[in-house]
């Protein structure tokens, strides 16, 4: 069965001299370059391509473009696998491998079709109803069942092997759509000197003119005019034409997304999809129209197609979708399909026309060919044989109860008129209005989407504006282009081409046939093929009270999923209106949201994947840590060594070794991630008095002070040591990861509230490597190195500047371990050199490195809080027992007024305490609740096994805890399990602080 | 995505280059203020469907705070101005009035 349905002639897009082999469901077929997967399968006589979502009904190709609801496939394998791709948009290429979706075990013999027999159990709102009751039925019965039978394509299981990218572009006019209207607009804008981007979603320019070529433009045949116009555009430097590029979205302030499928043709493309982020002066949406189907009984059988698609397959790809076709139309345009089929030598069994007296040149041409035309007649029912359309039964509109005639056919070409593609107009708030005469929703010129200066951002040209015939399309597009260019100040009078087009008479839409009588009841008149929504479902939703179009949509799932109702929306709204006795204008339409067609996740991510997703910040010592067993812990965007592993030791062994090292000898720690902000100026001291709860203006140059920072709600937000470098210069240390926030916080107050203060700030976090040297042998270590700083004389909480081992340093005598401790800041270029010297000396003294977890345990033993552990944004300085750091003398500081609020002065607030379990080996879970009389009275904020004290310790926030030392409480450790712990002072070790001040 | 002009450095940038900072021209109440004043300063914020005066920071640019007058409904921008003022400049207020007169905002 090799291309059994390829016609002898025709097919302007295909290159018959070459064959392409491809796979569908593992079976090999052949097609030609220029084919889509859909046209190639139809050429091979393959009509059944999918099973429907809910009922597993056999489905075939309906359309020839992006509106396709049925023909979705899984494309590729492993790293190239992508689900839910429309066959009508897949260009055939060597090695193409597609599999059908939603069937088991195969398309021809699907088990799920049994569910269709039970379809009365899946009415409109089925999901909502099963969610409600009974609950257990949902969890144990419906959900597992639905998960197995429903669903679209398969989610990928492998990492995507392709590359994607973003690109930025700017233009004066972005034209979406390369059909006649787009070409007219592009030529006018290009000739006026505007920077133009013309984006066309297919691989070809010309739109419907390639198929419906019965018009003459400027006295030339459509084909000649098209070739000349494209050549003229290609010759313009200011016009960029992108094919395979869909304008997916028109967002605020003239920001548009173009989705380019640049590498979807099986070549070794560098970039598979490219997302263009475009700012444009104006958008001209020349997005054309989509033909509407007709709801008749079993209108979903493979072989029932849009009339325009049928003639597309005949004329563009030289494929006959059927041997014997019935055309069912409500307008003149449908006759073009009959004419195209007849011209290609295919059999047209009959043309059924909803109108009483079809007339006009196209109707006349069909008559002249002797084609049978049956006015005032529709299709009542379609019948299948072996999963494919086999015949239809006609219905007389005046007498729907009367038996119709049966016509054998394998294809129905249906046309219910056309709907403008108003999506881009709608994305950013433009409104569509119902045009009763033209029977369509059109852009409402009074309510356009507006740009930054309130200008109408999207203008609509051609079919998308409602122009049906080529002469109307050309005239309207030329007028819109002139209007846009005038608005941009690029006016000129572009010549409007002279068009002679075939005249057409008005459409007479039919939303459902038969529309009355018994025959209208029951059966399956499908509105939404992709979601298996029928006329009966929408009518039921209306009767159940889902009268708003937005509610009905969600209740029935009409117009959801990948096609977003491109075929179904208007028909569905018409049925809703009919049931409710409302006009289309009263029913209204749903809002179109971007993207126009689904775009790949890869294109959204672009290059921001893997290591580029969120870059890691590295200190100057990062590589050193990594080479020596550094076990990373993320801290903000930084990575810090949690511990250094020796051999195959476990985490606790490393951490306890590192803790005892600091307590007994000396340890070195990379503290570079601590935030460092310089605050400088005549008003620096005054400013810091506002930012900190403490008094900073009294700090003497060369001295250090631990400071607390509040937000305006009176809650702690950061802490750190402030160093006064000189009279006008302060160095503020912040938490790791807090530096950018706090720098921004300082700037916010300086720029927006106290802009009269003379202060500069600079975030110098990354300019310095900071190293802590802590432990009883810290001074011995430093004294063994060459330095101009007297480490014996430098007092606790003081700073000295000088050199150490040849490196320029600031030395701070501060301690976060409770031991004798110094911290050194040196420019990053000296960081590794200084670290290596300090580390080597520490090892000589029996010490070495310690990581962040050892640091955390050491500080917890001392009862030092960590912002973010002991605080959670609802904790005050008083709550954590640091009222001593809150100035009573200052008139004002951030959070002072808030701390006076009654809730912040309550005595029974959660307060920081220590907890010691009665069983010293039991370490409480982090975050565990203290419980009393069945109620939670607080929670554990930090919890460790202390190697120094050889027992478990914890810090906790407990209601009124500071007055409860000595009491024993229960702490929940697991379900129905508690541990007993005594409330105590959170300083577990060296309460007097003698070890750090020696 | 909004297109924003920074009045401090003059650069026109994508919205992602800027950080929003909420309602502008809020008067700070500190120690000595009543509970009502302080609570209003902390928590009461306008949420208009229409004209909004708001704070922005050119976070990934010059780092400066500034103000923008914008319609939250149509995203029309009436102007940007520096942060060190307590009321919007007259020319921006005039543009807002014109937009109201033309029925574009309430
Ligand atoms: Zn700026």
mmCIF file with all atom_site columns, C-alpha atoms and ligand atoms in Angstrom, chain B residues 6 8-9 58 62, ligand 1:
data_model
loop_
_atom_site.group_PDB
_atom_site.id
_atom_site.type_symbol
_atom_site.label_atom_id
_atom_site.label_alt_id
_atom_site.label_comp_id
_atom_site.label_asym_id
_atom_site.label_entity_id
_atom_site.label_seq_id
_atom_site.pdbx_PDB_ins_code
_atom_site.Cartn_x
_atom_site.Cartn_y
_atom_site.Cartn_z
_atom_site.occupancy
_atom_site.B_iso_or_equiv
_atom_site.pdbx_formal_charge
_atom_site.auth_seq_id
_atom_site.auth_comp_id
_atom_site.auth_asym_id
_atom_site.auth_atom_id
_atom_site.pdbx_PDB_model_num
ATOM   1 C  CA  . UNK B 1 6  ? 14.274 54.866 34.342 1.00 0.00 ? 6  UNK B CA  1
ATOM   2 C  CA  . UNK B 1 8  ? 17.542 58.324 36.928 1.00 0.00 ? 8  UNK B CA  1
ATOM   3 C  CA  . UNK B 1 9  ? 19.801 56.811 34.277 1.00 0.00 ? 9  UNK B CA  1
ATOM   4 C  CA  . UNK B 1 58 ? 16.026 49.852 38.672 1.00 0.00 ? 58 UNK B CA  1
ATOM   5 C  CA  . UNK B 1 62 ? 21.500 51.873 38.066 1.00 0.00 ? 62 UNK B CA  1
HETATM 6 ZN ZN1 . LIG C 2 .  ? 18.247 53.457 36.019 1.00 0.00 ? 1  LIG C ZN1 1
#
